[in-house]
């Protein structure tokens, strides 16, 4: 079953694996620096979530919620799970 857990600070037990995937999945010019990551995590409109399939980390989403709409800023799937060969 697919589940998600909210990550609200860099002290979260899931932050290190999220941050590692973030670094692999996005070019450096699309990434926040450390302080900007902490600021986003503390913002009430921002939600960073770790996604799990049967307890195994599979990806992340970083979203902003505004009046009347939401904005998905980052969405990444673990690179070892992308486009698996089925044959």
PDB file of C-alpha atoms in Angstrom:
ATOM      1  CA  UNK A   1       0.000   0.000   0.000  1.00  0.00           C
ATOM      2  CA  UNK A   2       1.243   3.495  -0.875  1.00  0.00           C
ATOM      3  CA  UNK A   3       1.542   5.806   2.143  1.00  0.00           C
ATOM      4  CA  UNK A   4       3.140   9.165   2.853  1.00  0.00           C
ATOM      5  CA  UNK A   5       4.624  10.869   5.886  1.00  0.00           C
ATOM      6  CA  UNK A   6       4.997  14.602   6.318  1.00  0.00           C
ATOM      7  CA  UNK A   7       8.508  15.956   6.899  1.00  0.00           C
ATOM      8  CA  UNK A   8       8.465  19.237   8.841  1.00  0.00           C
ATOM      9  CA  UNK A   9      12.147  19.728   9.694  1.00  0.00           C
ATOM     10  CA  UNK A  10      15.669  18.660   8.790  1.00  0.00           C
ATOM     11  CA  UNK A  11      15.636  16.675  12.070  1.00  0.00           C
ATOM     12  CA  UNK A  12      13.039  14.269  10.669  1.00  0.00           C
ATOM     13  CA  UNK A  13      14.255  10.660  10.423  1.00  0.00           C
ATOM     14  CA  UNK A  14      13.243  10.721   6.727  1.00  0.00           C
ATOM     15  CA  UNK A  15      14.972  13.977   5.788  1.00  0.00           C
ATOM     16  CA  UNK A  16      18.378  12.491   4.865  1.00  0.00           C
ATOM     17  CA  UNK A  17      16.933  10.061   2.299  1.00  0.00           C
ATOM     18  CA  UNK A  18      14.616  12.752   0.910  1.00  0.00           C
ATOM     19  CA  UNK A  19      17.506  15.185   0.596  1.00  0.00           C
ATOM     20  CA  UNK A  20      19.686  12.576  -1.134  1.00  0.00           C
ATOM     21  CA  UNK A  21      16.940  11.846  -3.691  1.00  0.00           C
ATOM     22  CA  UNK A  22      16.339  15.586  -4.148  1.00  0.00           C
ATOM     23  CA  UNK A  23      20.043  16.071  -4.953  1.00  0.00           C
ATOM     24  CA  UNK A  24      20.005  13.227  -7.512  1.00  0.00           C
ATOM     25  CA  UNK A  25      16.671  14.087  -9.113  1.00  0.00           C
ATOM     26  CA  UNK A  26      17.002  17.822  -9.755  1.00  0.00           C
ATOM     27  CA  UNK A  27      19.754  19.899 -11.369  1.00  0.00           C
ATOM     28  CA  UNK A  28      21.679  22.113  -8.955  1.00  0.00           C
ATOM     29  CA  UNK A  29      20.054  25.301 -10.267  1.00  0.00           C
ATOM     30  CA  UNK A  30      16.599  23.970  -9.271  1.00  0.00           C
ATOM     31  CA  UNK A  31      17.684  23.036  -5.746  1.00  0.00           C
ATOM     32  CA  UNK A  32      17.387  25.095  -2.597  1.00  0.00           C
ATOM     33  CA  UNK A  33      20.411  25.754  -0.413  1.00  0.00           C
ATOM     34  CA  UNK A  34      20.351  24.407   3.161  1.00  0.00           C
ATOM     35  CA  UNK A  35      18.894  27.518   4.807  1.00  0.00           C
ATOM     36  CA  UNK A  36      16.227  27.871   2.125  1.00  0.00           C
ATOM     37  CA  UNK A  37      15.231  24.226   2.734  1.00  0.00           C
ATOM     38  CA  UNK A  38      14.784  24.934   6.452  1.00  0.00           C
ATOM     39  CA  UNK A  39      12.727  28.040   5.682  1.00  0.00           C
ATOM     40  CA  UNK A  40      10.441  26.157   3.289  1.00  0.00           C
ATOM     41  CA  UNK A  41       9.933  23.344   5.807  1.00  0.00           C
ATOM     42  CA  UNK A  42       8.846  25.844   8.457  1.00  0.00           C
ATOM     43  CA  UNK A  43       6.419  27.651   6.134  1.00  0.00           C
ATOM     44  CA  UNK A  44       2.776  26.802   6.958  1.00  0.00           C
ATOM     45  CA  UNK A  45       1.791  26.564   3.279  1.00  0.00           C
ATOM     46  CA  UNK A  46       4.549  24.106   2.329  1.00  0.00           C
ATOM     47  CA  UNK A  47       4.332  20.334   2.647  1.00  0.00           C
ATOM     48  CA  UNK A  48       7.237  17.959   2.025  1.00  0.00           C
ATOM     49  CA  UNK A  49       6.188  14.324   2.017  1.00  0.00           C
ATOM     50  CA  UNK A  50       8.099  11.061   1.934  1.00  0.00           C
ATOM     51  CA  UNK A  51       6.282   8.357  -0.044  1.00  0.00           C
ATOM     52  CA  UNK A  52       6.501   4.654   0.819  1.00  0.00           C
ATOM     53  CA  UNK A  53       5.282   1.468  -0.856  1.00  0.00           C
ATOM     54  CA  UNK A  54       4.888  -1.344   1.662  1.00  0.00           C
ATOM     55  CA  UNK A  55       7.259   0.553   3.971  1.00  0.00           C
ATOM     56  CA  UNK A  56       9.972   1.053   1.321  1.00  0.00           C
ATOM     57  CA  UNK A  57      10.887   4.655   0.451  1.00  0.00           C
ATOM     58  CA  UNK A  58       9.906   5.336  -3.171  1.00  0.00           C
ATOM     59  CA  UNK A  59       9.795   9.098  -3.622  1.00  0.00           C
ATOM     60  CA  UNK A  60       9.050  12.613  -2.481  1.00  0.00           C
ATOM     61  CA  UNK A  61       6.686  15.466  -3.155  1.00  0.00           C
ATOM     62  CA  UNK A  62       7.075  19.105  -2.221  1.00  0.00           C
ATOM     63  CA  UNK A  63       3.883  21.143  -2.526  1.00  0.00           C
ATOM     64  CA  UNK A  64       2.561  24.597  -1.711  1.00  0.00           C
ATOM     65  CA  UNK A  65      -1.092  25.201  -0.798  1.00  0.00           C
ATOM     66  CA  UNK A  66      -2.555  28.597  -1.661  1.00  0.00           C
ATOM     67  CA  UNK A  67      -6.087  29.984  -1.600  1.00  0.00           C
ATOM     68  CA  UNK A  68      -7.928  28.094  -4.303  1.00  0.00           C
ATOM     69  CA  UNK A  69      -5.034  26.039  -5.680  1.00  0.00           C
ATOM     70  CA  UNK A  70      -2.036  23.877  -4.891  1.00  0.00           C
ATOM     71  CA  UNK A  71       1.357  23.931  -6.592  1.00  0.00           C
ATOM     72  CA  UNK A  72       3.557  20.832  -6.856  1.00  0.00           C
ATOM     73  CA  UNK A  73       7.078  22.241  -6.832  1.00  0.00           C
ATOM     74  CA  UNK A  74       9.013  18.969  -6.686  1.00  0.00           C
ATOM     75  CA  UNK A  75       8.011  15.397  -7.428  1.00  0.00           C
ATOM     76  CA  UNK A  76      10.609  12.631  -7.654  1.00  0.00           C
ATOM     77  CA  UNK A  77      10.675   8.840  -7.728  1.00  0.00           C
ATOM     78  CA  UNK A  78      13.710   6.953  -6.437  1.00  0.00           C
ATOM     79  CA  UNK A  79      16.030   6.560  -9.427  1.00  0.00           C
ATOM     80  CA  UNK A  80      16.463   2.826  -8.788  1.00  0.00           C
ATOM     81  CA  UNK A  81      12.702   2.381  -9.324  1.00  0.00           C
ATOM     82  CA  UNK A  82      12.226   4.487 -12.457  1.00  0.00           C
ATOM     83  CA  UNK A  83      11.329   2.749 -15.735  1.00  0.00           C
ATOM     84  CA  UNK A  84      11.889  -0.843 -14.642  1.00  0.00           C
ATOM     85  CA  UNK A  85      12.276  -3.365 -17.434  1.00  0.00           C
ATOM     86  CA  UNK A  86       9.278  -5.649 -17.477  1.00  0.00           C
ATOM     87  CA  UNK A  87      10.645  -8.205 -19.931  1.00  0.00           C
TER      88      UNK A  87
END
